[in-house]
mmCIF file of C-alpha atoms in Angstrom:
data_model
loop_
_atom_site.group_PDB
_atom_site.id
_atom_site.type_symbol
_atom_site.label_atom_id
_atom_site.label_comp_id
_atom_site.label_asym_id
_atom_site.label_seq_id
_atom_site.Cartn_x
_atom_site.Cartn_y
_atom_site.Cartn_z
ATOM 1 C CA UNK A 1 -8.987 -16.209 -27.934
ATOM 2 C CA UNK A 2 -7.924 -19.662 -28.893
ATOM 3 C CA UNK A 3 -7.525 -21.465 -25.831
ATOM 4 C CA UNK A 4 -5.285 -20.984 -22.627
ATOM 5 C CA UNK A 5 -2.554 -22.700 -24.408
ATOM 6 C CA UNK A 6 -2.174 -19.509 -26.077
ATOM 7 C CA UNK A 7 -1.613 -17.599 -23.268
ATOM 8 C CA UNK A 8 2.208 -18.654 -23.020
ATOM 9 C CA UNK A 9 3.491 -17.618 -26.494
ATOM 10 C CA UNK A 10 1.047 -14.030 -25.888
ATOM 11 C CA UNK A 11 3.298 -14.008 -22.865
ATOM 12 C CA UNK A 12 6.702 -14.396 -24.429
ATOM 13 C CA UNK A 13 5.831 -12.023 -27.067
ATOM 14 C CA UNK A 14 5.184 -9.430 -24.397
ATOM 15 C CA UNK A 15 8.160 -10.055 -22.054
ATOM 16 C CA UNK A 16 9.914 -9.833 -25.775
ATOM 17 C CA UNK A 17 9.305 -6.787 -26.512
ATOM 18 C CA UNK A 18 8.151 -5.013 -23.559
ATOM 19 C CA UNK A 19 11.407 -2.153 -23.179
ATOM 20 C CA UNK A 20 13.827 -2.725 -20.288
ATOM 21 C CA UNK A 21 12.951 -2.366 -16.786
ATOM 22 C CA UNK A 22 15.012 0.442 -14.841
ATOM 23 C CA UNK A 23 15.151 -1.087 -11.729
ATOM 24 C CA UNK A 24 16.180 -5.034 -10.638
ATOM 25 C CA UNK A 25 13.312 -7.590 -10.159
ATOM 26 C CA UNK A 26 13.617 -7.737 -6.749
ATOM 27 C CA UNK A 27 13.240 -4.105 -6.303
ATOM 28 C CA UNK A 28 10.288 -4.632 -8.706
ATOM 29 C CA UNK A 29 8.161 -7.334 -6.455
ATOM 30 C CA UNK A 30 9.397 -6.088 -2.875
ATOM 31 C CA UNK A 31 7.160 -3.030 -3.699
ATOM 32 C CA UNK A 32 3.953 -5.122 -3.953
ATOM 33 C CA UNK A 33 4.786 -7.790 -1.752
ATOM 34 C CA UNK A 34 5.742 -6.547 1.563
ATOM 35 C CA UNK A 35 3.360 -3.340 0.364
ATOM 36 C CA UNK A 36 0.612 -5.280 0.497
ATOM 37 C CA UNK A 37 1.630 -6.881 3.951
ATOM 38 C CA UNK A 38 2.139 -3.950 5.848
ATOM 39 C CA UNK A 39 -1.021 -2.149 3.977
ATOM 40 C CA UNK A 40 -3.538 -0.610 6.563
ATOM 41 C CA UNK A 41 -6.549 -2.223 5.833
ATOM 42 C CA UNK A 42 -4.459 -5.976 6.590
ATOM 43 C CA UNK A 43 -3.144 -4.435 10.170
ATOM 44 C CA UNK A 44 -6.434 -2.430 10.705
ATOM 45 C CA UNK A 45 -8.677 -5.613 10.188
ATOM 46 C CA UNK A 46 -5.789 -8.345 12.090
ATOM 47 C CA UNK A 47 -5.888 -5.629 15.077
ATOM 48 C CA UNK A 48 -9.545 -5.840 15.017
ATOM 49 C CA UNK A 49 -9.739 -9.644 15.634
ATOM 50 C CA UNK A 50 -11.343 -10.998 18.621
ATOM 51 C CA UNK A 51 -8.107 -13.514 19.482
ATOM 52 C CA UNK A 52 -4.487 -14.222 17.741
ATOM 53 C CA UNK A 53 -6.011 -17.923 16.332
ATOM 54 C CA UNK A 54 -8.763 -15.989 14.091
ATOM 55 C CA UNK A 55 -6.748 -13.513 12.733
ATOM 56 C CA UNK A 56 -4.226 -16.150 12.144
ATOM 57 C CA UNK A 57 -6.383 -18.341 10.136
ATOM 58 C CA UNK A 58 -8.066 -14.990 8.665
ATOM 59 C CA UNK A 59 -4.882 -14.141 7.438
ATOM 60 C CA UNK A 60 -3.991 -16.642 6.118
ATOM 61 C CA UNK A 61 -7.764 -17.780 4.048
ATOM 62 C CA UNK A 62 -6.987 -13.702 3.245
ATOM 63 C CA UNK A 63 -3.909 -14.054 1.820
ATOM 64 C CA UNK A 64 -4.663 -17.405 -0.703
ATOM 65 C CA UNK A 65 -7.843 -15.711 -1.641
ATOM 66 C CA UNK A 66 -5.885 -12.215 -2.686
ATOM 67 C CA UNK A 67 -3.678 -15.009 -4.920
ATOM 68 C CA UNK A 68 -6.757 -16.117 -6.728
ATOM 69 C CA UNK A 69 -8.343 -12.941 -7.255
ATOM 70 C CA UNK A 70 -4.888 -11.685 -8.098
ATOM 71 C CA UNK A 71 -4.812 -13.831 -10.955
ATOM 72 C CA UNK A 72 -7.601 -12.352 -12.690
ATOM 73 C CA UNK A 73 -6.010 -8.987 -13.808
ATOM 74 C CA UNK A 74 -2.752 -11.704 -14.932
ATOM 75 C CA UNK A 75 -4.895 -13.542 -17.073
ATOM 76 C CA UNK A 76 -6.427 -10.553 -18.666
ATOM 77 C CA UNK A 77 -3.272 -9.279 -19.239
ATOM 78 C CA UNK A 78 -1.779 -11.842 -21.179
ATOM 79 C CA UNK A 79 -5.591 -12.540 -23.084
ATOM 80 C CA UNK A 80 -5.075 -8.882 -24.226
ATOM 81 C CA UNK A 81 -1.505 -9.388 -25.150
ATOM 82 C CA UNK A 82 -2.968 -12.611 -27.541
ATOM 83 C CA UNK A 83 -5.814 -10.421 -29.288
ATOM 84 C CA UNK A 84 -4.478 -6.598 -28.787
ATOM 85 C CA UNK A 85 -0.627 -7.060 -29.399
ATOM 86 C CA UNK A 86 1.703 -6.100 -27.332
ATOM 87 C CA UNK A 87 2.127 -2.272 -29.058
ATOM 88 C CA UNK A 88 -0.521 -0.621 -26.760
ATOM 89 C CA UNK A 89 -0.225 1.574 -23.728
ATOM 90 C CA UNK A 90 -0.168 -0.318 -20.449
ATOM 91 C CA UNK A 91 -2.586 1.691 -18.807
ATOM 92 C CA UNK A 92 -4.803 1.524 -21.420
ATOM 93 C CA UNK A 93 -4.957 -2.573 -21.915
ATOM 94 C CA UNK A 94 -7.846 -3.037 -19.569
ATOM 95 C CA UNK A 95 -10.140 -0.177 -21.393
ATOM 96 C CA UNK A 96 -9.282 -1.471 -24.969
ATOM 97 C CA UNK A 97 -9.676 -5.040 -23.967
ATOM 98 C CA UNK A 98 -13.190 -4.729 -22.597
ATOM 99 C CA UNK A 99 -14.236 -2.298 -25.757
ATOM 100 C CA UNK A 100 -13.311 -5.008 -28.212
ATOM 101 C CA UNK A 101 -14.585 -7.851 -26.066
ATOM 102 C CA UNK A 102 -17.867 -6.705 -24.858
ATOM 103 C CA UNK A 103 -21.142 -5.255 -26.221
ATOM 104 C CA UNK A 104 -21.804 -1.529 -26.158
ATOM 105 C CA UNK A 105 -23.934 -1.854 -23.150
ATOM 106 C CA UNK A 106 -22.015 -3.719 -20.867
ATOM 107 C CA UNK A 107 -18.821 -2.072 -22.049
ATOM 108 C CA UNK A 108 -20.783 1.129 -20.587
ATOM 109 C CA UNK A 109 -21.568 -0.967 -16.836
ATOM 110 C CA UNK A 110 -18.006 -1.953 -16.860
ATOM 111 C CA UNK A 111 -16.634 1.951 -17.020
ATOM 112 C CA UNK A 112 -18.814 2.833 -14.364
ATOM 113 C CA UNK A 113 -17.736 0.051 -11.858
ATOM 114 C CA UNK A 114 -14.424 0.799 -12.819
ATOM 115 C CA UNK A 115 -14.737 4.208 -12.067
ATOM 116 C CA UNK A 116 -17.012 3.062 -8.825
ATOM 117 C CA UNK A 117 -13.918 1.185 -7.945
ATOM 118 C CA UNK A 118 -11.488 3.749 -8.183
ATOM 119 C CA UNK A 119 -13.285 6.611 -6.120
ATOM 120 C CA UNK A 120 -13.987 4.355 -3.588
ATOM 121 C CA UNK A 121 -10.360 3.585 -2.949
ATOM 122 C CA UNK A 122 -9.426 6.989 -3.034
ATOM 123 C CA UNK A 123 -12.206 8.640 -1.205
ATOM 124 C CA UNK A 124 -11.228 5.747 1.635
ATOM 125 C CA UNK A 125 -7.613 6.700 1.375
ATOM 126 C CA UNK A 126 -8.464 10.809 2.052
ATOM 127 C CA UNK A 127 -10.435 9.678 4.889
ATOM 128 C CA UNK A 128 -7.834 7.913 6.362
ATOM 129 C CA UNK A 129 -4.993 10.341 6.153
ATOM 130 C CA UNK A 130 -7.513 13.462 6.955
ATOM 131 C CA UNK A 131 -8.403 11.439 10.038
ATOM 132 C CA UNK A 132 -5.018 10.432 11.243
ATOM 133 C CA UNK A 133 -3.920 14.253 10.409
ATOM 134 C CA UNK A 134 -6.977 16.113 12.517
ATOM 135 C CA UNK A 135 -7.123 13.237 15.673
ATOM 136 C CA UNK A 136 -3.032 11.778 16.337
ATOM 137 C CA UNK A 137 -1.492 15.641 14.985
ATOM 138 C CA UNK A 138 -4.065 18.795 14.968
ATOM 139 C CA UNK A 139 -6.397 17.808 17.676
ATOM 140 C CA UNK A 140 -3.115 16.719 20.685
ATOM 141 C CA UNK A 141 -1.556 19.898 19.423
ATOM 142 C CA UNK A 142 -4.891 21.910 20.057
ATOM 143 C CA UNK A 143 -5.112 20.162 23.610
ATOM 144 C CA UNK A 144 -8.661 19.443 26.091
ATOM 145 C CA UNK A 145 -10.404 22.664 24.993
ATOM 146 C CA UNK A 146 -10.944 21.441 21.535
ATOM 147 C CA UNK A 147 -14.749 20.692 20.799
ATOM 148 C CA UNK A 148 -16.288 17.937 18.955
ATOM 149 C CA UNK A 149 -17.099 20.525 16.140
ATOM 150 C CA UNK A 150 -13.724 21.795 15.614
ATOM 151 C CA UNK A 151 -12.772 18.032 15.665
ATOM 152 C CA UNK A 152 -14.946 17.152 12.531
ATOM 153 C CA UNK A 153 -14.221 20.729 10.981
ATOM 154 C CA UNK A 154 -10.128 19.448 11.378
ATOM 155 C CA UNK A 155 -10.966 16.448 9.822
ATOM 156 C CA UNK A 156 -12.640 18.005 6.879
ATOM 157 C CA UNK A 157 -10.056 20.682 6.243
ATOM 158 C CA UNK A 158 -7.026 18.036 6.222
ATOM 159 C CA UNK A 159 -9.057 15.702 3.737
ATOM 160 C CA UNK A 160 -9.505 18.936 1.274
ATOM 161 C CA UNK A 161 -5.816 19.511 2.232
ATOM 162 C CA UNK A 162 -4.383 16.010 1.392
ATOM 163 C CA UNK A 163 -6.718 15.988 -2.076
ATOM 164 C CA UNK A 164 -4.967 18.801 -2.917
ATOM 165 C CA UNK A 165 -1.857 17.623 -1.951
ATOM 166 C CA UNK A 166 -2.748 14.035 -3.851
ATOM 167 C CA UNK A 167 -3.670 16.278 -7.267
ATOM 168 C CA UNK A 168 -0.478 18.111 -7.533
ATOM 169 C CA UNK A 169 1.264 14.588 -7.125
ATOM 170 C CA UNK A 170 -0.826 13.179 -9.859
ATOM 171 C CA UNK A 171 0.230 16.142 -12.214
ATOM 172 C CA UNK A 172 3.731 15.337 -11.371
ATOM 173 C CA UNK A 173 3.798 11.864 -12.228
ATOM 174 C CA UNK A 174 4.760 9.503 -15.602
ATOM 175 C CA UNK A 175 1.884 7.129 -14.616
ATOM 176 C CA UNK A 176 -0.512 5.483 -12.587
ATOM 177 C CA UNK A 177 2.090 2.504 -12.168
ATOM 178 C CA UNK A 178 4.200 5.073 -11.055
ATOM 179 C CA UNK A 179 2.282 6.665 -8.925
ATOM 180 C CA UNK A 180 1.312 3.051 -7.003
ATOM 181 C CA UNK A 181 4.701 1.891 -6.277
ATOM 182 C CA UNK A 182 5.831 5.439 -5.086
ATOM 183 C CA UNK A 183 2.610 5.630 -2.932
ATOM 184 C CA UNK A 184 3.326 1.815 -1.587
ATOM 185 C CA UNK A 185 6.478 2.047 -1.496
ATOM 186 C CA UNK A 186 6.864 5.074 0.571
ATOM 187 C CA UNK A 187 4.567 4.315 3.378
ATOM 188 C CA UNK A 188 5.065 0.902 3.841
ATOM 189 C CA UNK A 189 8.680 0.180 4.694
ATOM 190 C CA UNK A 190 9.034 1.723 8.334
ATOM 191 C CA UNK A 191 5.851 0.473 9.065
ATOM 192 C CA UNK A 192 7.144 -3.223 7.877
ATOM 193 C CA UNK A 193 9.884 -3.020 9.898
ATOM 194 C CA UNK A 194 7.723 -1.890 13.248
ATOM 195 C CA UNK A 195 5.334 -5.154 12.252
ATOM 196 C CA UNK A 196 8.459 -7.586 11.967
ATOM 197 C CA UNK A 197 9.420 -6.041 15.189
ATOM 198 C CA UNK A 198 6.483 -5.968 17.317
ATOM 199 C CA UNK A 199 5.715 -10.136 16.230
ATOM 200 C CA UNK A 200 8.647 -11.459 16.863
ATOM 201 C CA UNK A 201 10.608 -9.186 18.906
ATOM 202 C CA UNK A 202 8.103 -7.148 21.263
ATOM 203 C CA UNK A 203 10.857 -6.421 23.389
ATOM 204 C CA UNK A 204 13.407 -4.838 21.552
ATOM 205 C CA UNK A 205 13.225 -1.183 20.647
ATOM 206 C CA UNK A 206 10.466 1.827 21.908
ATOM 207 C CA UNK A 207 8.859 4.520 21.288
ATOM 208 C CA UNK A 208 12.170 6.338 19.756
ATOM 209 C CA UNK A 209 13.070 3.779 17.930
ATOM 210 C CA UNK A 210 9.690 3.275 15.860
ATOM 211 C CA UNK A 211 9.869 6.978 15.225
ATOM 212 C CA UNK A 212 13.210 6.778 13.848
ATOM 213 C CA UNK A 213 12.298 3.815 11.667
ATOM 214 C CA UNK A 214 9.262 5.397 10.280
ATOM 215 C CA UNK A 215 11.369 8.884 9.713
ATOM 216 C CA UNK A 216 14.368 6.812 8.516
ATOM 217 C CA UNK A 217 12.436 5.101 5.962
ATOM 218 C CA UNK A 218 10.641 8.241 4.006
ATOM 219 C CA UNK A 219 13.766 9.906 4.113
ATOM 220 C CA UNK A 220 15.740 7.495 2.642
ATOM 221 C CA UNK A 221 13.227 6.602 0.375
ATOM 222 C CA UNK A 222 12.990 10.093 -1.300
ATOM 223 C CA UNK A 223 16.365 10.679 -1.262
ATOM 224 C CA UNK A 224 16.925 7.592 -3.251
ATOM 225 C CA UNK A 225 14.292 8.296 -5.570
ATOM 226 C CA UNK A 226 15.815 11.746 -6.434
ATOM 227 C CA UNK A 227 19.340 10.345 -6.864
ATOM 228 C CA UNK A 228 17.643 7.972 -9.818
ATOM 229 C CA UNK A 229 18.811 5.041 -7.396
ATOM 230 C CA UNK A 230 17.718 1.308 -8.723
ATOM 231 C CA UNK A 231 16.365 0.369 -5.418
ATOM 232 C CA UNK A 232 14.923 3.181 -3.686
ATOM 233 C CA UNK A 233 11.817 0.398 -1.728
ATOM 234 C CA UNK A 234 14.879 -1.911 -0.306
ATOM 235 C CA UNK A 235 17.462 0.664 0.673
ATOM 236 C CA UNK A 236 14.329 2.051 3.004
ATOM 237 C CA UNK A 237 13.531 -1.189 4.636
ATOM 238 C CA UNK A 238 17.131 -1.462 5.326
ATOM 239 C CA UNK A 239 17.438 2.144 6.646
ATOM 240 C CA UNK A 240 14.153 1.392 8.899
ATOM 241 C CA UNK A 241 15.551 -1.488 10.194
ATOM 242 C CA UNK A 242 19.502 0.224 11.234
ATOM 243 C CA UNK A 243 17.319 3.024 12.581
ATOM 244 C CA UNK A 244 15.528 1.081 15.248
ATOM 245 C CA UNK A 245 18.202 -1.196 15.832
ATOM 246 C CA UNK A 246 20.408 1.946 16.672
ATOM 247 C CA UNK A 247 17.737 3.288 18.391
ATOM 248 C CA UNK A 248 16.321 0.426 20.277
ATOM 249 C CA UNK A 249 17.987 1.409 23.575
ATOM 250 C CA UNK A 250 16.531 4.823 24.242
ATOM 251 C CA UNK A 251 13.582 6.369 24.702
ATOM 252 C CA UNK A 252 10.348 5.207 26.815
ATOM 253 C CA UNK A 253 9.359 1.503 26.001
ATOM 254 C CA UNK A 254 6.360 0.955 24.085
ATOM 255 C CA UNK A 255 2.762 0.167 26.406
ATOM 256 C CA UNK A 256 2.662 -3.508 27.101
ATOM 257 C CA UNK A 257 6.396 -4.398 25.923
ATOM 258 C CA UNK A 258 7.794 -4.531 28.851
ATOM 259 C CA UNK A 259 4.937 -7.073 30.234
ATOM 260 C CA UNK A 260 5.064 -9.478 26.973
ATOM 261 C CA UNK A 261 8.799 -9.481 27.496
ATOM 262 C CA UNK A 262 8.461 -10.966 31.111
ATOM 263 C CA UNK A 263 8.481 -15.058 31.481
ATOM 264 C CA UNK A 264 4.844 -16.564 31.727
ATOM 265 C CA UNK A 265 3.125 -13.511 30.333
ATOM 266 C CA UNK A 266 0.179 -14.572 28.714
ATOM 267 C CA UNK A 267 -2.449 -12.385 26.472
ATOM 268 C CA UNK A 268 -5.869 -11.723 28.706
ATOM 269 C CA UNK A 269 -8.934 -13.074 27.123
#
């Protein structure tokens, strides 16, 4: 490939000629950023920690690791930008790269763990939002008399419902870029806000106001999205964060606020 010193000029040629982005480039990396730090398997595995120290230090080892293994794809990227040109479909890059680059065989084992690699995150991500669907929505609604049976039989109907749901999307869409930022994008900002909130502010806000963050946020979001606005990601963070903030005052508090908010409260072991 002629050396990492190589790598800048591949880089300049792409940023040269790659066609102008539609929305500002802080619209462009809030999407991934705070995406990524209000994703469900970071809050999932931090709530899961046995004290606040470990999943501080956790988070943080977690979060210079995903830097390192982040700059994998980057420097693939610009290696296929040096030996590909810069004329070939984005989505495409990684495919042609490895075709050109590696023998038949292993070009074969590569596909597969690619494709390993992409069921796996959306098979997880049907589970997750058939779950949440059949036990926090259907089974409530349904109240005590609903078996363990009917439970799991919920839980399998909403996962065939929301792969439905996620197909139709796909059909809809210009790409799988696309499709990331909208999917990031759209469920991460109220839930950013609510994290912000509940770290440094446990106090503030309740039950209403979360809800009206959360609500706030898709909404906005959508409607922003429809309108062609340039910052649809950032316009929902801000309308999640009005929402609670207006909010804050009514509604029940949330369980243990009211406790952390009281002098000399300290976390039981």
């Amino acid at each position: 490939l002629g050396g990492f010193e190589t790598l800048p000029e591949a880089a300049a040629a792409a940023a040269a000629r790659a066609p102008p982005r539609e929305r500002p480039l802080i619209e462009v990396l809030a999407v991934p950023i705070f995406g990524t730090i209000a994703a469900q398997e970071l809050t999932s595995r931090v709530l899961a920690m046995r004290d606040a120290t470990l999943a501080r230090s956790a988070t943080v080892a977690a979060g210079f690791l995903y830097l390192a293994v982040g700059l994998i794809p980057v420097l693939i990227g610009l290696g296929a930008a040096a030996t590909l040109g810069t004329d070939i479909e984005p989505e495409q890059v990684l495919s042609h790269y490895a075709r050109t680059q590696l023998p038949a065989a292993l070009y074969v084992v590569f596909l597969g763990a690619l494709l390993s690699a992409i069921l796996s995150t959306l098979s997880g991500a049907l589970l997750v939002a058939g779950s949440l669907a059949a036990h926090n929505l259907m089974a409530p609604l349904a109240g005590p008399r609903l078996t363990e049976r009917w439970k799991l039989r919920l839980n399998r109907a909403a996962v065939v419902v929301f792969g439905v749901i996620a197909y139709l999307i796909a059909l809809g869409s210009e790409s799988m870029y696309r499709l990331v930022e909208q999917a990031s994008g759209l469920a991460s900002a109220g839930v950013l806000v609510l994290m912000v909130v509940a770290i440094f502010t446990p106090a503030l806000g309740g039950v209403a106001s979360a809800a009206a963050a959360l609500i706030a946020s898709v909404v906005v979001y959508a409607l922003v999205s429809a309108l062609d606005g340039s910052m649809p990601y950032l316009a929902s963070v801000a309308a999640a964060a009005l929402a609670y903030v207006a909010l804050a005052p009514f509604g029940p508090r949330a369980v243990g606020a009211v406790d952390r908010a009281q002098p000399g409260f300290t976390e039981p072991s």
